[in-house]
Tab-separated table of C-alpha atoms in Angstrom:
chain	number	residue	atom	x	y	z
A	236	UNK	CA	138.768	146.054	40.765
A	237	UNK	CA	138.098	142.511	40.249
A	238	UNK	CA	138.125	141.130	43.778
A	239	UNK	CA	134.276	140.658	43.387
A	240	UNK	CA	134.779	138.136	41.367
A	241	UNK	CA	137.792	136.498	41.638
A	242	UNK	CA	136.621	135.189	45.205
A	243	UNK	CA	133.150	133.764	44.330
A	244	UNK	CA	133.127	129.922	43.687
A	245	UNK	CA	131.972	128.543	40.326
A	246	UNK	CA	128.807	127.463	41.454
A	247	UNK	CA	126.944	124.501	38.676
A	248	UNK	CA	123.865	126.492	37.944
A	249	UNK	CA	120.648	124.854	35.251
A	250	UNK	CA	119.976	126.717	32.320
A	251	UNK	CA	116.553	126.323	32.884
A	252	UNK	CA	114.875	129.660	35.171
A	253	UNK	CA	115.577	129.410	38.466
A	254	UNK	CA	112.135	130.719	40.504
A	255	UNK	CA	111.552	130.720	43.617
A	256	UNK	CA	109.971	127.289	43.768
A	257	UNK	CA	112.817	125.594	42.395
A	258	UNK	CA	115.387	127.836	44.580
A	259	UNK	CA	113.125	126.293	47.616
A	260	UNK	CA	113.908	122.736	46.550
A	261	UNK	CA	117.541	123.377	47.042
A	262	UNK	CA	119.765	121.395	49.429
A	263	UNK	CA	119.504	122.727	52.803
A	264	UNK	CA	123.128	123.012	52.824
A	265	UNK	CA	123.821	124.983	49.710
A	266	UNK	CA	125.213	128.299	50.100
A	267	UNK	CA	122.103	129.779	47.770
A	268	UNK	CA	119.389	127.968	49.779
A	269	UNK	CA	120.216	130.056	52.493
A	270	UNK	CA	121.312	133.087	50.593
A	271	UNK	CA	117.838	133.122	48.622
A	272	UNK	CA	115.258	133.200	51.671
A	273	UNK	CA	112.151	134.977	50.341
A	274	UNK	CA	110.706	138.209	51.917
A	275	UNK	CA	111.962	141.130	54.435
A	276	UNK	CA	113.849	140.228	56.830
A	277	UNK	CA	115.664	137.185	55.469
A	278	UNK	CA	118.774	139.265	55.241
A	279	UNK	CA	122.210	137.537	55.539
A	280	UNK	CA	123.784	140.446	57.846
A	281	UNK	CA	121.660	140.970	60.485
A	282	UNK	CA	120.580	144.488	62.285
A	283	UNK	CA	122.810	145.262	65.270
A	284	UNK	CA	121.417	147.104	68.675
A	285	UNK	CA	122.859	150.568	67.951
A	286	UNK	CA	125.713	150.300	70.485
A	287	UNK	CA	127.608	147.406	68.540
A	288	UNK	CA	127.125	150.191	65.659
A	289	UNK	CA	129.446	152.280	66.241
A	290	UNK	CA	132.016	154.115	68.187
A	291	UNK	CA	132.412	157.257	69.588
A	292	UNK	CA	136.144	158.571	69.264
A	293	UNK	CA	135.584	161.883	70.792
A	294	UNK	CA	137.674	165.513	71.029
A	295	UNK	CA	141.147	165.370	71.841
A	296	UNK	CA	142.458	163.505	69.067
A	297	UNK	CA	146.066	163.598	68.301
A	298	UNK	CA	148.183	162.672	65.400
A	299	UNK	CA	149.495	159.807	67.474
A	300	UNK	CA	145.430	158.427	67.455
A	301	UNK	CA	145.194	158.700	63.844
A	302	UNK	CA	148.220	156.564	63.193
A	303	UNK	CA	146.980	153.669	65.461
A	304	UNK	CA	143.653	153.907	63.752
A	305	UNK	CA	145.173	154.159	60.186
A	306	UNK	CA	148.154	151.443	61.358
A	307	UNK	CA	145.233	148.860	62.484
A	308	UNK	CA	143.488	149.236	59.446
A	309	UNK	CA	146.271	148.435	57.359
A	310	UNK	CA	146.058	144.729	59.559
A	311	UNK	CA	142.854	144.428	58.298
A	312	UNK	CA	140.537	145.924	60.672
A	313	UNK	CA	138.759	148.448	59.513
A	314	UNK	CA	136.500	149.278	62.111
A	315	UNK	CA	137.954	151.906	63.886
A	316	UNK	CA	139.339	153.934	60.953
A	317	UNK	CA	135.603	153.495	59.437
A	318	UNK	CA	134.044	155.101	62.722
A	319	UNK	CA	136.752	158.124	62.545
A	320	UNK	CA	135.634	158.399	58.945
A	321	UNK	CA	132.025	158.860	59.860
A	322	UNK	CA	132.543	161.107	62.693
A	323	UNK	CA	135.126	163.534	60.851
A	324	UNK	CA	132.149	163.784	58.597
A	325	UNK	CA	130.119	164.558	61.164
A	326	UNK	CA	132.306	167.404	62.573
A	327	UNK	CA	133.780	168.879	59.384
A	328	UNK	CA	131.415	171.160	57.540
A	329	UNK	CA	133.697	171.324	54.495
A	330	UNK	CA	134.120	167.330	54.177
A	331	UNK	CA	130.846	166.765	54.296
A	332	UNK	CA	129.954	169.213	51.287
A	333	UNK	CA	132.629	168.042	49.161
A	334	UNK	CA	131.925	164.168	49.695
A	335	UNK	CA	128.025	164.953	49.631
A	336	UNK	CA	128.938	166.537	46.251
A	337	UNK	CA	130.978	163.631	44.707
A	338	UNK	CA	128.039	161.371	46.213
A	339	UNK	CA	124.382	163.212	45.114
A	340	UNK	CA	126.476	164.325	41.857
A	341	UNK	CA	126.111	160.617	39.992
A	342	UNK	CA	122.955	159.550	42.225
A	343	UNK	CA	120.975	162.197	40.720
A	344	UNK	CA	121.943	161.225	36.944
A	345	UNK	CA	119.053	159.765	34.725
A	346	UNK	CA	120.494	156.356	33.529
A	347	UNK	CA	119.534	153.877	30.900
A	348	UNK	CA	119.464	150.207	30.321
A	349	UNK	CA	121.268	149.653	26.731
A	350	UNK	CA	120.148	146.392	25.053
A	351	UNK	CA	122.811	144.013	23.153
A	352	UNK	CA	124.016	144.255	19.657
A	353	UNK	CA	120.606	142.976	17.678
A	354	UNK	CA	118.609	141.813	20.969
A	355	UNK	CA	116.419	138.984	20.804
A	356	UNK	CA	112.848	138.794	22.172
A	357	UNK	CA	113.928	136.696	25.478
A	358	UNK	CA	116.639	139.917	26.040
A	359	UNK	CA	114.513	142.303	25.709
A	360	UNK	CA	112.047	141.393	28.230
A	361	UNK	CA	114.663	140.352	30.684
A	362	UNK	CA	115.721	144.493	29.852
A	363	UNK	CA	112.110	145.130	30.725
A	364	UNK	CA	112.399	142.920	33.924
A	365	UNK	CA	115.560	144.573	35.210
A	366	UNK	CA	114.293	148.201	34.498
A	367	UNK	CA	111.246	147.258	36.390
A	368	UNK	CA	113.238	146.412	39.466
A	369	UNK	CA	115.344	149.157	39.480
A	370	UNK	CA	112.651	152.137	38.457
A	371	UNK	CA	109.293	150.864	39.616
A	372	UNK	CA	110.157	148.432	42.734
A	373	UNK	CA	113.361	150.259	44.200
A	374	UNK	CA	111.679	154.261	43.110
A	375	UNK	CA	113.109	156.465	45.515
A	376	UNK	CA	115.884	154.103	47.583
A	377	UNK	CA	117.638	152.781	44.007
A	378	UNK	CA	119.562	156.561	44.085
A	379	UNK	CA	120.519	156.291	47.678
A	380	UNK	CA	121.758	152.523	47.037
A	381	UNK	CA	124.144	154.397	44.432
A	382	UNK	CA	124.907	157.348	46.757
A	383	UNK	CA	126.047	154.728	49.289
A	384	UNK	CA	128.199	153.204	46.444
A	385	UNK	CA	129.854	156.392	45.358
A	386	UNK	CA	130.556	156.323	48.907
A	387	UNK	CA	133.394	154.081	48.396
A	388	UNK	CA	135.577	156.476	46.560
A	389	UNK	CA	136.009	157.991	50.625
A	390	UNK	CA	136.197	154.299	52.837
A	391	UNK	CA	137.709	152.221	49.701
A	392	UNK	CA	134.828	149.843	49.641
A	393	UNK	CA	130.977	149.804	49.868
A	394	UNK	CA	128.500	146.812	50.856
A	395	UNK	CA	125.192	146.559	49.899
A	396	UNK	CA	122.641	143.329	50.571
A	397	UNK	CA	119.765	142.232	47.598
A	398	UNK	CA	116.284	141.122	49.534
A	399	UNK	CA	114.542	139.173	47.295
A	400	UNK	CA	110.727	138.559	46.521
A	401	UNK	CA	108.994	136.552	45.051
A	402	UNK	CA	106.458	138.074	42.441
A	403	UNK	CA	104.354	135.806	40.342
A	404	UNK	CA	107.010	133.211	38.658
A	405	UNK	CA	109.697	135.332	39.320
A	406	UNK	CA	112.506	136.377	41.809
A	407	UNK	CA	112.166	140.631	42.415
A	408	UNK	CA	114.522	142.742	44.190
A	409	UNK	CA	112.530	143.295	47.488
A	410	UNK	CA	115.277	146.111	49.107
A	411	UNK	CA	118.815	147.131	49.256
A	412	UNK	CA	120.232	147.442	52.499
A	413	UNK	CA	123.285	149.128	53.049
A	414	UNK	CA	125.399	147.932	55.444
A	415	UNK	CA	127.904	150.105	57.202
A	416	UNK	CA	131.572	149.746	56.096
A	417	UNK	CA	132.651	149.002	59.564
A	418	UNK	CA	131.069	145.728	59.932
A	419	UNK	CA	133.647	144.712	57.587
A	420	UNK	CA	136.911	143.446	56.961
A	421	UNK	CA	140.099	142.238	55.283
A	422	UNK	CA	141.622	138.398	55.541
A	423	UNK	CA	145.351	139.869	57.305
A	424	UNK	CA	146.590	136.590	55.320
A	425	UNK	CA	145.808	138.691	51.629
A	426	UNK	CA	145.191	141.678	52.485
A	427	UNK	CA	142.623	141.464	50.027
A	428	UNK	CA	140.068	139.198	50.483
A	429	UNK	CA	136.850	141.455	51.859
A	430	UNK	CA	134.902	139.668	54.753
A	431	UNK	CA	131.978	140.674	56.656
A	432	UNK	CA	133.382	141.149	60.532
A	433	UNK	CA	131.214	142.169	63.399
A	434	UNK	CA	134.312	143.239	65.623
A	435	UNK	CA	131.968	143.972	68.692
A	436	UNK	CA	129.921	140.579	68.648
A	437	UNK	CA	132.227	137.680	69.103
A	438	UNK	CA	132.716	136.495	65.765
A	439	UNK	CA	135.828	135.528	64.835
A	440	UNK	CA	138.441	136.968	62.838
A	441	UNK	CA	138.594	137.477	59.931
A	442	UNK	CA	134.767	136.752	59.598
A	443	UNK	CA	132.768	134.791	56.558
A	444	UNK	CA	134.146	135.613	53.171
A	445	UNK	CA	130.262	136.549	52.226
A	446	UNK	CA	130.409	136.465	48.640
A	447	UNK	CA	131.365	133.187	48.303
A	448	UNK	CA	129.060	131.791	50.962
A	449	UNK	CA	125.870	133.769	49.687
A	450	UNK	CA	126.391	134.145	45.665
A	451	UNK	CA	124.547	136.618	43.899
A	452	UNK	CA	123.125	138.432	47.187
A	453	UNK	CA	125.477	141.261	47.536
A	454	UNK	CA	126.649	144.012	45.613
A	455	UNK	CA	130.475	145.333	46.052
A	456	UNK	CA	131.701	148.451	45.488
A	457	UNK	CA	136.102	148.318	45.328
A	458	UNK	CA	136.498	150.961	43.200
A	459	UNK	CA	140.815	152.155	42.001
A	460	UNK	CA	141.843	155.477	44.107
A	461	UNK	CA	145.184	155.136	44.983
A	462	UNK	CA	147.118	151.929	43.658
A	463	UNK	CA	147.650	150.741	47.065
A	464	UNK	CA	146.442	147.353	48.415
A	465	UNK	CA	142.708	146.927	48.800
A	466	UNK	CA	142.666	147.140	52.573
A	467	UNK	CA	144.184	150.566	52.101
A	468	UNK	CA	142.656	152.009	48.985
A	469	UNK	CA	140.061	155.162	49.318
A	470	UNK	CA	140.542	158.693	50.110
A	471	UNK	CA	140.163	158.366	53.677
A	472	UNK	CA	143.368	158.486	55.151
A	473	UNK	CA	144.676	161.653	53.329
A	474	UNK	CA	141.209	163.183	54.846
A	475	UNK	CA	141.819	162.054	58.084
A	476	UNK	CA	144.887	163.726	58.509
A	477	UNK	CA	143.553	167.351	56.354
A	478	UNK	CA	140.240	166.853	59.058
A	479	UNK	CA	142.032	166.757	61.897
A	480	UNK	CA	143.843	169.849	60.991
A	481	UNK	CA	141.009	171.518	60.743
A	482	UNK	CA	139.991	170.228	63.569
A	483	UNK	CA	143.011	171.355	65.544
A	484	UNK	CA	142.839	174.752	63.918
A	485	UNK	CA	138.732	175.573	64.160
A	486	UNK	CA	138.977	174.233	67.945
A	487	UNK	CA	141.798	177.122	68.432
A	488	UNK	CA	140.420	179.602	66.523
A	489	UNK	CA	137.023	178.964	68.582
A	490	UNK	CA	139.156	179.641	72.022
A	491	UNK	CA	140.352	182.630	70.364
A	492	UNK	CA	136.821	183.809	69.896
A	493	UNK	CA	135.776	183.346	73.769
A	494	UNK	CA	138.344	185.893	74.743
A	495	UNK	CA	136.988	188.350	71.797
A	496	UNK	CA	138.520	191.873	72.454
A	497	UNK	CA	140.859	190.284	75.231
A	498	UNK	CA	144.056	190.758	73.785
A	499	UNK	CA	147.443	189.313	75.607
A	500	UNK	CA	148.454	191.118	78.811
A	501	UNK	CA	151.675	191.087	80.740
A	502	UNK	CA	153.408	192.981	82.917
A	503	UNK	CA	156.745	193.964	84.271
A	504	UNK	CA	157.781	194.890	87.716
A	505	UNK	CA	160.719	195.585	90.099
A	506	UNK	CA	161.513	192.073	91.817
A	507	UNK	CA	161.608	192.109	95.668
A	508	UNK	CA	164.279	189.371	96.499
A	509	UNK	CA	163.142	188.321	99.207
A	510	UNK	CA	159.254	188.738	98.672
A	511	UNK	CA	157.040	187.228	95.782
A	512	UNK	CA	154.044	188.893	96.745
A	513	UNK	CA	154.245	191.248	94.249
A	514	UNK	CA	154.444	189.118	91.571
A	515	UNK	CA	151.355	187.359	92.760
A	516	UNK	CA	149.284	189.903	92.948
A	517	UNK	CA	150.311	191.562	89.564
A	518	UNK	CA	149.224	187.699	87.820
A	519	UNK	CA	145.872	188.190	89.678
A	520	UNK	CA	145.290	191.803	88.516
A	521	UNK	CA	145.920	190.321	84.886
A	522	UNK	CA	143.595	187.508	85.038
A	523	UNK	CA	140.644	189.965	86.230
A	524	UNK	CA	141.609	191.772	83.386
A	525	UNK	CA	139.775	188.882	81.267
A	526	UNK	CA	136.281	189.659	82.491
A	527	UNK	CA	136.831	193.230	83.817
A	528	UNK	CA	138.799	195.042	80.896
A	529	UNK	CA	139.900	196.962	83.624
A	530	UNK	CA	142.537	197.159	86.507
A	531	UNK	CA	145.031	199.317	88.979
A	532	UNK	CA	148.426	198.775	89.174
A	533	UNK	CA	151.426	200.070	90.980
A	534	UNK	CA	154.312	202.482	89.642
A	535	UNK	CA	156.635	200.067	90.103
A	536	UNK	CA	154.901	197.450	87.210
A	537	UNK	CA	154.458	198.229	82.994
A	538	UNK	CA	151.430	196.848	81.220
A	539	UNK	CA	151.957	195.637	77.613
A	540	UNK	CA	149.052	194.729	75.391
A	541	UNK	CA	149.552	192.919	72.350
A	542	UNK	CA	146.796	191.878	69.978
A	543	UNK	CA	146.994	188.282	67.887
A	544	UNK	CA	149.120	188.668	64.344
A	545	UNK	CA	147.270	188.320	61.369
A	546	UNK	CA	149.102	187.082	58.235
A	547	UNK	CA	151.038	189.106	55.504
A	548	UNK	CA	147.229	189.256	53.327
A	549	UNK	CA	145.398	190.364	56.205
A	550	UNK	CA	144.043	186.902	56.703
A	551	UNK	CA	143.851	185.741	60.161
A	552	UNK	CA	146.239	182.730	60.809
A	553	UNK	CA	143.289	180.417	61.814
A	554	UNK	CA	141.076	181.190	58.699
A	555	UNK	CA	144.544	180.697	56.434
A	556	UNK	CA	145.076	177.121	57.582
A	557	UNK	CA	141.314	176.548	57.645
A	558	UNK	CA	141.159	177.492	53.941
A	559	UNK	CA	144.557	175.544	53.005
A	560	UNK	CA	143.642	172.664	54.337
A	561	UNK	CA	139.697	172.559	52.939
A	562	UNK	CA	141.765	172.968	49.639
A	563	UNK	CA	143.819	170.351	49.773
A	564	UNK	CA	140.324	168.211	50.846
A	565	UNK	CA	138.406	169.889	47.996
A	566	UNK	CA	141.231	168.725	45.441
A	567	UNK	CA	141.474	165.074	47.203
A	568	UNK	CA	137.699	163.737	46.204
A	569	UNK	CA	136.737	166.727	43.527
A	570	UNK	CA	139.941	167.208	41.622
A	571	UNK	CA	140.194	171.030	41.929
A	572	UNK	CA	138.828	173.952	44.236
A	573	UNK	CA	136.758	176.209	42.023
A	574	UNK	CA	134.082	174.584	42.531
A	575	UNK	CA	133.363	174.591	46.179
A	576	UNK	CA	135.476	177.813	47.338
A	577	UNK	CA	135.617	181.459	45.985
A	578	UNK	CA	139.148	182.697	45.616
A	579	UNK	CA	139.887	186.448	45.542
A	580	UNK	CA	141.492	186.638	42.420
A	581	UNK	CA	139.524	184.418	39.559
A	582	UNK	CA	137.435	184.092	36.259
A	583	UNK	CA	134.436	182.815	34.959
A	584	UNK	CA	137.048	180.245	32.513
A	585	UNK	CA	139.339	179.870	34.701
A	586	UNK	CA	135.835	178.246	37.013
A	587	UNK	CA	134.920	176.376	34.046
A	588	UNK	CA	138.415	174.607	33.441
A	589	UNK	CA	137.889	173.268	37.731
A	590	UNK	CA	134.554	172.306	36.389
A	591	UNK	CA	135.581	170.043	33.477
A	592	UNK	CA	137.776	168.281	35.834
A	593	UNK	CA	134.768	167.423	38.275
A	594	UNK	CA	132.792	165.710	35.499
A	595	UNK	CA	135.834	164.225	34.280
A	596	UNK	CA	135.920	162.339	37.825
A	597	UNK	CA	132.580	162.176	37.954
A	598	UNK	CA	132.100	160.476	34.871
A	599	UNK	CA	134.934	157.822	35.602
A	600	UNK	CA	133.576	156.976	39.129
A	601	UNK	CA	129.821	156.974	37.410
A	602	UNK	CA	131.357	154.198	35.040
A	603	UNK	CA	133.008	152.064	37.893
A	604	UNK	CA	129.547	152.179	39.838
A	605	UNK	CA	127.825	151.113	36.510
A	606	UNK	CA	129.769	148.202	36.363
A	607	UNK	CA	129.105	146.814	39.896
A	608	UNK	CA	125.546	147.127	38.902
A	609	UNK	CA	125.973	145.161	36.088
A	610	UNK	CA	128.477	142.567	37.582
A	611	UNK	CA	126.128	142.557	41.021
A	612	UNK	CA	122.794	143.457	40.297
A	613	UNK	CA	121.920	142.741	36.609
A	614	UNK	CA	123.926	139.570	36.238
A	615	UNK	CA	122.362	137.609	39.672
A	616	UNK	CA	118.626	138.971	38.237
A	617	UNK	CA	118.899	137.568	34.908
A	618	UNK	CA	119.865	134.490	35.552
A	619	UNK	CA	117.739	133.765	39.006
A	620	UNK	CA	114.680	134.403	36.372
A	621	UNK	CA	116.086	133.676	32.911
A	622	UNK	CA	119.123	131.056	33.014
A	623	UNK	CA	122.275	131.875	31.641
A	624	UNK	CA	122.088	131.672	27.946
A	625	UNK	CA	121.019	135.343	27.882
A	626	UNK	CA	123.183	138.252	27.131
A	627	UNK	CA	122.528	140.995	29.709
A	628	UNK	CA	121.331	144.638	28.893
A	629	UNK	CA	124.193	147.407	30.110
A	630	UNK	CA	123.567	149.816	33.008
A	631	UNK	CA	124.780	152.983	31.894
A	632	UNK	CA	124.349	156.456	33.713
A	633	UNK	CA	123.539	159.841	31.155
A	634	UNK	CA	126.386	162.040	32.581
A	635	UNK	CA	127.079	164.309	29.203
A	636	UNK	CA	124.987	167.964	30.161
A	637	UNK	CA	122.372	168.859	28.002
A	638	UNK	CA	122.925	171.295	25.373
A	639	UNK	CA	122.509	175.189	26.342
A	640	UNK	CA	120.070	176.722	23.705
């Protein structure tokens, strides 16, 4: 996707190294004065008490709730479908494997820094001064900043925020905060124009078109899932609709279980015309049954108990639409099944074919995070510190498997 780009101003910049002394001297008023603030806390999007956070939706969700959520977003407003995202996630066991898969799957690759075609000295010290961001000064959080952007294949975007430090003569990355997707949102006017939007604290819609107010401090994440227009890319909404499915089903299936070894009773009897009292007492005999197992009825009344159906297999109906549906959520964000569930009938190959297609997807949605590095990260580091008459080393993540000896 190019929308990070297309929507940032061309902003004059000196060739000469911009440090943080000269960044200081800055007009007041220029969007990179105030984007360029030195030390933690100087972040652009502030922290939010934890209830304008989020949202609980709750149980009883119906297909009718999902369609205002999904039809809302498509206006724009993405908070609400971003806070059923989260807590599907929350409540589906099988959703969060798969997209904790697709996520820790690139954020655990080694990576490298490739240099240009016959680097000069300047470019390979500003390769040296990247990869010492990145490895020594990020450590541990640089593989949960990518985690967070693989995270985009699911909401359609991801938002991260560069701190910056100053160390010696130069600009460092100080942190990379992530910043939840539901603090943003798209300009209704485009449809695809990404804005940050605090929908619970009085800002106004559609919000501050960040990138171009505060160049070179964020890093955006749009990656290409379905075609559609931006404000309705990702893999969310076809996993809204298999969670709540599951939802509907496990919630059933859990009922089921709380009258274990209660099967369904009813009962027959010879009407009275002109007396219900029969009838009465016969439901009241059959509700005891629950808890008692037991009960005494009259001559004039048949008992009939009928146990749930499973299906044709064997399978019980609950567990068949449980395991549909976390198939159809397993092929969604991994591209096949084999993987994550164990069929009855299968092979060793026919496991290794469903693997090939993972790392296929893997290795394309590795490449598109790669790239908003080197557009987001790379690119604002090099010439902050170095101008812009240097060409920049390439982010590049190691996804081929090493060989089996």
């Amino acid at each position: 996707m190019t929308a990070a780009t297309t929507s940032r101003p061309k902003t004059p910049r000196s060739k000469a190294p911009a440090s943080a002394d000269a960044l200081a001297k800055r007009s007041p008023s220029a969007p990179i004065a105030r984007a360029t603030r030195i030390g933690r806390g100087a972040a652009v999007i502030p922290d939010l008490p934890v209830w304008q956070q989020l949202q609980r939706i709750g149980g009883g969700l119906t297909p009718a709730a999902v369609s205002a959520y999904i039809r809302e977003a498509d206006t724009g407003r993405m908070y609400g479908l971003m806070d059923l995202a989260n807590e599907s996630r929350q409540k589906d066991g099988h959703l969060q494997a798969i997209l904790a898969t697709n996520e820790e799957s690139i954020s655990g690759l080694p990576w490298e820094l490739v240099l240009p075609d016959v680097p000069k000295l300047k470019e390979k010290k500003a390769a040296e001064f990247v990869e010492y961001c990145l490895r020594s000064r990020m450590k541990d959080r640089f593989p949960r900043f990518i985690a967070h952007h693989v995270g985009a294949n699911y909401y359609g975007f991801a938002v991260s925020e560069i701190l910056f430090a100053k160390e010696g003569d130069k600009l460092v990355i100080d942190e990379l905060c992530a910043h939840a997707p539901r603090r943003f949102a798209y300009a209704y006017e485009n449809g695809s124009q990404l804005n940050w939007w605090d929908s619970q604290s009085g800002m106004a819609y559609p919000g501050i078109d960040f990138r171009a107010a505060y160049p070179d401090r964020f890093v955006v994440s749009q990656p290409r899932i379905n075609g559609d227009v931006p404000c309705r890319e990702g893999l969310v909404r076809v996993l809204m609709w298999a969670a709540l499915f599951r939802n509907w089903a496990m919630a059933d299936w859990v009922k089921l279980g709380e009258i274990a070894w209660k099967p369904w009773r009813h009962a027959t009897y010879k009407k009275n015309l002109d007396d219900d009292t029969e009838a009465d007492a016969l439901l009241q005999v059959l509700e005891a049954m629950t808890s008692s197992g037991v009960a005494v009825l009259p001559d004039t009344a048949q008992l009939t108990i009928e146990w749930p159906k499973s299906t044709a297999s064997g399978t019980p109906m609950h567990q068949a639409l449980l395991s549909f549906v976390a198939g159809e959520m397993s092929k969604a964000v991994l591209g096949q099944t084999l993987t994550t569930d164990q069929p009855k009938v299968g092979s060793q190959a026919l496991g290794n074919v469903h693997n090939e297609i993972r790392k296929d997807l893997r290795e394309s949605r590795a490449k598109a995070v790669a790239s908003d590095i080197d557009r987001d990260i790379i690119g604002p580091l090099l010439r902050l510190n170095f101008g812009e008459d240097i060409r920049p080393p390439t982010f590049r993540f190691l996804t081929e498997d090493p060989t089996d000896l």
